[in-house]
């Protein structure tokens, strides 16, 4: 299954932000920052990664919902794959 380039660009942007957040968390650890602050930032990173994953899955669902593919063996295989991917993030 091939994904939309614009959607992937959005995912890459989200991941770059998450990468920056992870760097910030590492700096916080090195500086000995408060545990509550660290957990809050880690939760933000986790949400950013989840959103990137869900964006990829949503784009895949959109591609699989194309009416001319409905009922084909490929559509069924794509659906099964998307279900497995979704469950890995759930």
Short mmCIF file of N, CA, C and O in Angstrom, two decimals:
data_model
loop_
_atom_site.label_atom_id
_atom_site.label_comp_id
_atom_site.label_asym_id
_atom_site.label_seq_id
_atom_site.Cartn_x
_atom_site.Cartn_y
_atom_site.Cartn_z
N UNK A 1 0.84 -1.16 0.00
CA UNK A 1 0.00 0.00 0.00
C UNK A 1 0.89 1.23 0.00
O UNK A 1 1.82 1.32 0.79
N UNK A 2 0.61 2.14 -0.90
CA UNK A 2 1.40 3.36 -1.02
C UNK A 2 0.64 4.50 -0.37
O UNK A 2 -0.57 4.62 -0.51
N UNK A 3 1.36 5.36 0.35
CA UNK A 3 0.72 6.44 1.08
C UNK A 3 0.92 7.77 0.37
O UNK A 3 1.88 7.97 -0.37
N UNK A 4 0.02 8.69 0.63
CA UNK A 4 0.02 10.03 0.08
C UNK A 4 1.27 10.79 0.53
O UNK A 4 1.59 10.83 1.71
N UNK A 5 1.96 11.41 -0.41
CA UNK A 5 3.20 12.13 -0.12
C UNK A 5 2.98 13.29 0.86
O UNK A 5 3.77 13.53 1.75
N UNK A 6 1.86 14.04 0.69
CA UNK A 6 1.57 15.16 1.59
C UNK A 6 1.37 14.67 3.02
O UNK A 6 1.83 15.31 3.97
N UNK A 7 0.68 13.54 3.16
CA UNK A 7 0.46 12.98 4.49
C UNK A 7 1.79 12.56 5.12
O UNK A 7 2.02 12.78 6.31
N UNK A 8 2.65 11.97 4.32
CA UNK A 8 3.95 11.56 4.84
C UNK A 8 4.82 12.75 5.21
O UNK A 8 5.57 12.70 6.19
N UNK A 9 4.69 13.84 4.47
CA UNK A 9 5.42 15.06 4.82
C UNK A 9 4.96 15.58 6.18
O UNK A 9 5.76 16.00 7.01
N UNK A 10 3.64 15.51 6.43
CA UNK A 10 3.10 15.92 7.72
C UNK A 10 3.62 15.01 8.84
O UNK A 10 3.98 15.49 9.91
N UNK A 11 3.68 13.72 8.57
CA UNK A 11 4.19 12.77 9.56
C UNK A 11 5.66 13.07 9.85
O UNK A 11 6.09 13.07 11.01
N UNK A 12 6.45 13.34 8.83
CA UNK A 12 7.87 13.65 9.02
C UNK A 12 8.02 14.90 9.88
O UNK A 12 8.89 14.96 10.76
N UNK A 13 7.17 15.90 9.65
CA UNK A 13 7.22 17.12 10.47
C UNK A 13 6.90 16.80 11.92
O UNK A 13 7.59 17.25 12.84
N UNK A 14 5.87 15.98 12.16
CA UNK A 14 5.52 15.58 13.53
C UNK A 14 6.68 14.84 14.20
O UNK A 14 6.97 15.05 15.37
N UNK A 15 7.33 13.97 13.44
CA UNK A 15 8.45 13.21 14.00
C UNK A 15 9.65 14.08 14.29
O UNK A 15 10.37 13.85 15.27
N UNK A 16 9.89 15.09 13.46
CA UNK A 16 10.98 16.03 13.76
C UNK A 16 10.72 16.79 15.05
O UNK A 16 11.62 17.02 15.85
N UNK A 17 9.46 17.18 15.25
CA UNK A 17 9.10 17.84 16.51
C UNK A 17 9.33 16.91 17.69
O UNK A 17 9.86 17.32 18.72
N UNK A 18 8.90 15.67 17.54
CA UNK A 18 9.10 14.68 18.61
C UNK A 18 10.58 14.48 18.88
O UNK A 18 11.00 14.35 20.03
N UNK A 19 11.38 14.47 17.81
CA UNK A 19 12.83 14.32 17.97
C UNK A 19 13.39 15.48 18.81
O UNK A 19 14.21 15.27 19.70
N UNK A 20 12.91 16.67 18.55
CA UNK A 20 13.34 17.83 19.35
C UNK A 20 12.89 17.70 20.80
O UNK A 20 13.64 18.03 21.72
N UNK A 21 11.68 17.21 20.99
CA UNK A 21 11.19 17.01 22.36
C UNK A 21 12.03 15.97 23.10
O UNK A 21 12.33 16.13 24.28
N UNK A 22 12.41 14.91 22.41
CA UNK A 22 13.24 13.87 23.04
C UNK A 22 14.59 14.46 23.44
O UNK A 22 15.09 14.20 24.53
N UNK A 23 15.16 15.28 22.57
CA UNK A 23 16.41 15.96 22.91
C UNK A 23 16.25 16.81 24.16
O UNK A 23 17.13 16.86 25.03
N UNK A 24 15.10 17.49 24.27
CA UNK A 24 14.83 18.30 25.45
C UNK A 24 14.71 17.45 26.70
O UNK A 24 15.21 17.83 27.77
N UNK A 25 14.10 16.29 26.58
CA UNK A 25 13.98 15.39 27.73
C UNK A 25 15.36 14.90 28.17
O UNK A 25 15.66 14.86 29.38
N UNK A 26 16.20 14.58 27.22
CA UNK A 26 17.56 14.13 27.55
C UNK A 26 18.31 15.24 28.30
O UNK A 26 18.96 14.99 29.31
N UNK A 27 18.18 16.48 27.81
CA UNK A 27 18.82 17.61 28.49
C UNK A 27 18.27 17.78 29.91
O UNK A 27 19.02 18.04 30.85
N UNK A 28 16.96 17.61 30.06
CA UNK A 28 16.35 17.72 31.39
C UNK A 28 16.92 16.68 32.34
O UNK A 28 17.19 16.98 33.51
N UNK A 29 17.12 15.46 31.84
CA UNK A 29 17.69 14.40 32.67
C UNK A 29 19.11 14.77 33.08
O UNK A 29 19.49 14.66 34.24
N UNK A 30 19.89 15.23 32.10
CA UNK A 30 21.29 15.59 32.37
C UNK A 30 21.39 16.76 33.36
O UNK A 30 22.35 16.85 34.12
N UNK A 31 20.39 17.63 33.34
CA UNK A 31 20.38 18.78 34.24
C UNK A 31 19.79 18.44 35.61
O UNK A 31 19.77 19.29 36.50
N UNK A 32 19.28 17.22 35.75
CA UNK A 32 18.70 16.82 37.03
C UNK A 32 17.36 17.46 37.32
O UNK A 32 17.04 17.73 38.48
N UNK A 33 16.56 17.71 36.29
CA UNK A 33 15.27 18.38 36.46
C UNK A 33 14.29 17.50 37.22
O UNK A 33 14.46 16.29 37.37
N UNK A 34 13.24 18.12 37.67
CA UNK A 34 12.20 17.49 38.47
C UNK A 34 11.53 16.33 37.73
O UNK A 34 11.28 16.40 36.53
N UNK A 35 11.25 15.28 38.48
CA UNK A 35 10.62 14.07 37.93
C UNK A 35 9.28 14.38 37.26
O UNK A 35 8.99 13.87 36.19
N UNK A 36 8.47 15.21 37.88
CA UNK A 36 7.16 15.53 37.32
C UNK A 36 7.30 16.22 35.96
O UNK A 36 6.53 15.94 35.03
N UNK A 37 8.27 17.10 35.85
CA UNK A 37 8.51 17.77 34.56
C UNK A 37 8.92 16.76 33.49
O UNK A 37 8.48 16.84 32.34
N UNK A 38 9.79 15.82 33.89
CA UNK A 38 10.24 14.79 32.94
C UNK A 38 9.08 13.94 32.45
O UNK A 38 8.95 13.68 31.25
N UNK A 39 8.25 13.51 33.37
CA UNK A 39 7.11 12.66 33.00
C UNK A 39 6.16 13.42 32.09
O UNK A 39 5.66 12.87 31.10
N UNK A 40 5.93 14.69 32.38
CA UNK A 40 5.06 15.50 31.53
C UNK A 40 5.61 15.58 30.11
O UNK A 40 4.87 15.42 29.13
N UNK A 41 6.90 15.82 29.97
CA UNK A 41 7.52 15.91 28.65
C UNK A 41 7.52 14.57 27.94
O UNK A 41 7.32 14.49 26.73
N UNK A 42 7.78 13.50 28.68
CA UNK A 42 7.73 12.16 28.07
C UNK A 42 6.34 11.83 27.56
O UNK A 42 6.17 11.23 26.49
N UNK A 43 5.32 12.24 28.30
CA UNK A 43 3.94 12.02 27.86
C UNK A 43 3.67 12.79 26.57
O UNK A 43 3.00 12.28 25.66
N UNK A 44 4.20 14.00 26.47
CA UNK A 44 4.02 14.80 25.26
C UNK A 44 4.69 14.13 24.07
O UNK A 44 4.14 14.09 22.96
N UNK A 45 5.88 13.58 24.28
CA UNK A 45 6.59 12.88 23.20
C UNK A 45 5.80 11.65 22.78
O UNK A 45 5.63 11.37 21.59
N UNK A 46 5.30 10.92 23.76
CA UNK A 46 4.52 9.73 23.46
C UNK A 46 3.29 10.06 22.63
O UNK A 46 2.98 9.37 21.65
N UNK A 47 2.58 11.13 23.00
CA UNK A 47 1.41 11.55 22.22
C UNK A 47 1.81 11.94 20.80
O UNK A 47 1.11 11.60 19.84
N UNK A 48 2.92 12.64 20.66
CA UNK A 48 3.37 13.05 19.32
C UNK A 48 3.67 11.84 18.46
O UNK A 48 3.30 11.80 17.27
N UNK A 49 4.32 10.83 19.03
CA UNK A 49 4.62 9.61 18.27
C UNK A 49 3.34 8.86 17.92
O UNK A 49 3.19 8.35 16.80
N UNK A 50 2.41 8.78 18.87
CA UNK A 50 1.13 8.11 18.60
C UNK A 50 0.39 8.82 17.46
O UNK A 50 -0.14 8.17 16.56
N UNK A 51 0.38 10.14 17.50
CA UNK A 51 -0.32 10.89 16.45
C UNK A 51 0.31 10.67 15.09
O UNK A 51 -0.39 10.58 14.08
N UNK A 52 1.61 10.58 15.05
CA UNK A 52 2.29 10.30 13.77
C UNK A 52 1.87 8.92 13.27
O UNK A 52 1.56 8.75 12.08
N UNK A 53 1.85 7.94 14.15
CA UNK A 53 1.44 6.60 13.76
C UNK A 53 -0.01 6.56 13.30
O UNK A 53 -0.33 5.94 12.28
N UNK A 54 -0.88 7.24 14.03
CA UNK A 54 -2.30 7.27 13.64
C UNK A 54 -2.49 7.99 12.30
O UNK A 54 -3.36 7.61 11.52
N UNK A 55 -1.69 9.00 12.05
CA UNK A 55 -1.78 9.71 10.77
C UNK A 55 -1.44 8.76 9.61
O UNK A 55 -2.10 8.74 8.58
N UNK A 56 -0.41 7.96 9.81
CA UNK A 56 -0.03 6.98 8.78
C UNK A 56 -1.16 5.99 8.57
O UNK A 56 -1.54 5.68 7.43
N UNK A 57 -1.72 5.48 9.65
CA UNK A 57 -2.81 4.50 9.54
C UNK A 57 -4.04 5.13 8.90
O UNK A 57 -4.67 4.52 8.03
N UNK A 58 -4.38 6.36 9.31
CA UNK A 58 -5.55 7.03 8.73
C UNK A 58 -5.38 7.23 7.23
O UNK A 58 -6.32 7.05 6.45
N UNK A 59 -4.18 7.57 6.81
CA UNK A 59 -3.91 7.74 5.39
C UNK A 59 -4.06 6.41 4.66
O UNK A 59 -4.64 6.34 3.58
N UNK A 60 -3.58 5.35 5.28
CA UNK A 60 -3.74 4.02 4.69
C UNK A 60 -5.20 3.63 4.60
O UNK A 60 -5.63 3.06 3.59
N UNK A 61 -5.98 3.94 5.62
CA UNK A 61 -7.41 3.63 5.58
C UNK A 61 -8.09 4.39 4.46
O UNK A 61 -8.95 3.85 3.76
N UNK A 62 -7.71 5.63 4.29
CA UNK A 62 -8.28 6.45 3.23
C UNK A 62 -7.99 5.83 1.86
O UNK A 62 -8.85 5.73 1.00
N UNK A 63 -6.75 5.38 1.69
CA UNK A 63 -6.36 4.76 0.41
C UNK A 63 -7.11 3.45 0.19
O UNK A 63 -7.46 3.11 -0.93
N UNK A 64 -7.33 2.70 1.26
CA UNK A 64 -8.01 1.40 1.13
C UNK A 64 -9.51 1.55 0.91
O UNK A 64 -10.16 0.61 0.48
N UNK A 65 -10.04 2.71 1.22
CA UNK A 65 -11.48 2.93 1.09
C UNK A 65 -11.88 3.35 -0.32
O UNK A 65 -13.03 3.66 -0.57
N UNK A 66 -10.95 3.34 -1.24
CA UNK A 66 -11.25 3.71 -2.62
C UNK A 66 -12.26 2.72 -3.18
O UNK A 66 -12.02 1.51 -3.19
N UNK A 67 -13.43 3.19 -3.64
CA UNK A 67 -14.52 2.29 -4.06
C UNK A 67 -14.13 1.26 -5.11
O UNK A 67 -14.57 0.12 -5.04
N UNK A 68 -13.30 1.62 -6.07
CA UNK A 68 -12.96 0.66 -7.13
C UNK A 68 -12.14 -0.52 -6.61
O UNK A 68 -12.02 -1.54 -7.28
N UNK A 69 -11.56 -0.40 -5.43
CA UNK A 69 -10.79 -1.51 -4.86
C UNK A 69 -11.62 -2.36 -3.92
O UNK A 69 -11.18 -3.42 -3.49
N UNK A 70 -12.80 -1.88 -3.56
CA UNK A 70 -13.63 -2.59 -2.58
C UNK A 70 -13.89 -4.02 -3.05
O UNK A 70 -14.18 -4.27 -4.22
N UNK A 71 -13.75 -4.93 -2.12
CA UNK A 71 -14.04 -6.33 -2.42
C UNK A 71 -12.90 -7.09 -3.06
O UNK A 71 -13.01 -8.30 -3.26
N UNK A 72 -11.80 -6.43 -3.38
CA UNK A 72 -10.68 -7.14 -4.00
C UNK A 72 -9.83 -7.81 -2.93
O UNK A 72 -9.88 -7.45 -1.76
N UNK A 73 -9.05 -8.77 -3.36
CA UNK A 73 -8.17 -9.46 -2.43
C UNK A 73 -7.14 -8.49 -1.84
O UNK A 73 -6.81 -8.57 -0.66
N UNK A 74 -6.66 -7.55 -2.65
CA UNK A 74 -5.69 -6.57 -2.17
C UNK A 74 -6.31 -5.68 -1.10
O UNK A 74 -5.68 -5.36 -0.10
N UNK A 75 -7.56 -5.27 -1.29
CA UNK A 75 -8.23 -4.44 -0.30
C UNK A 75 -8.36 -5.19 1.02
O UNK A 75 -8.16 -4.61 2.09
N UNK A 76 -8.68 -6.47 0.96
CA UNK A 76 -8.80 -7.28 2.17
C UNK A 76 -7.44 -7.41 2.87
O UNK A 76 -7.35 -7.31 4.10
N UNK A 77 -6.39 -7.61 2.10
CA UNK A 77 -5.04 -7.71 2.68
C UNK A 77 -4.63 -6.39 3.30
O UNK A 77 -4.05 -6.36 4.40
N UNK A 78 -4.93 -5.28 2.62
CA UNK A 78 -4.60 -3.96 3.16
C UNK A 78 -5.36 -3.71 4.46
O UNK A 78 -4.81 -3.19 5.42
N UNK A 79 -6.62 -4.11 4.49
CA UNK A 79 -7.43 -3.92 5.71
C UNK A 79 -6.83 -4.72 6.87
O UNK A 79 -6.71 -4.20 7.98
N UNK A 80 -6.47 -5.95 6.62
CA UNK A 80 -5.88 -6.78 7.68
C UNK A 80 -4.58 -6.16 8.19
O UNK A 80 -4.33 -6.12 9.41
N UNK A 81 -3.77 -5.66 7.28
CA UNK A 81 -2.52 -5.00 7.67
C UNK A 81 -2.79 -3.77 8.52
O UNK A 81 -2.17 -3.58 9.57
N UNK A 82 -3.74 -2.94 8.10
CA UNK A 82 -4.06 -1.74 8.85
C UNK A 82 -4.61 -2.07 10.23
O UNK A 82 -4.30 -1.38 11.20
N UNK A 83 -5.40 -3.12 10.34
CA UNK A 83 -5.90 -3.53 11.64
C UNK A 83 -4.74 -3.93 12.57
O UNK A 83 -4.72 -3.52 13.73
N UNK A 84 -3.79 -4.68 12.06
CA UNK A 84 -2.62 -5.06 12.87
C UNK A 84 -1.83 -3.84 13.28
O UNK A 84 -1.39 -3.72 14.43
N UNK A 85 -1.62 -2.92 12.35
CA UNK A 85 -0.85 -1.70 12.66
C UNK A 85 -1.57 -0.87 13.72
O UNK A 85 -0.94 -0.35 14.65
N UNK A 86 -2.88 -0.74 13.57
CA UNK A 86 -3.65 0.03 14.54
C UNK A 86 -3.52 -0.58 15.93
O UNK A 86 -3.30 0.12 16.92
N UNK A 87 -3.62 -1.89 16.00
CA UNK A 87 -3.53 -2.56 17.30
C UNK A 87 -2.14 -2.42 17.94
O UNK A 87 -2.02 -2.42 19.16
N UNK A 88 -1.10 -2.26 17.13
CA UNK A 88 0.22 -2.05 17.72
C UNK A 88 0.32 -0.71 18.43
O UNK A 88 1.11 -0.55 19.35
N UNK A 89 -0.48 0.26 18.00
CA UNK A 89 -0.47 1.58 18.63
C UNK A 89 -1.50 1.70 19.76
O UNK A 89 -1.38 2.59 20.58
N UNK A 90 -2.47 0.82 19.76
CA UNK A 90 -3.55 0.92 20.76
C UNK A 90 -3.07 0.51 22.13
O UNK A 90 -2.15 -0.19 22.34
#
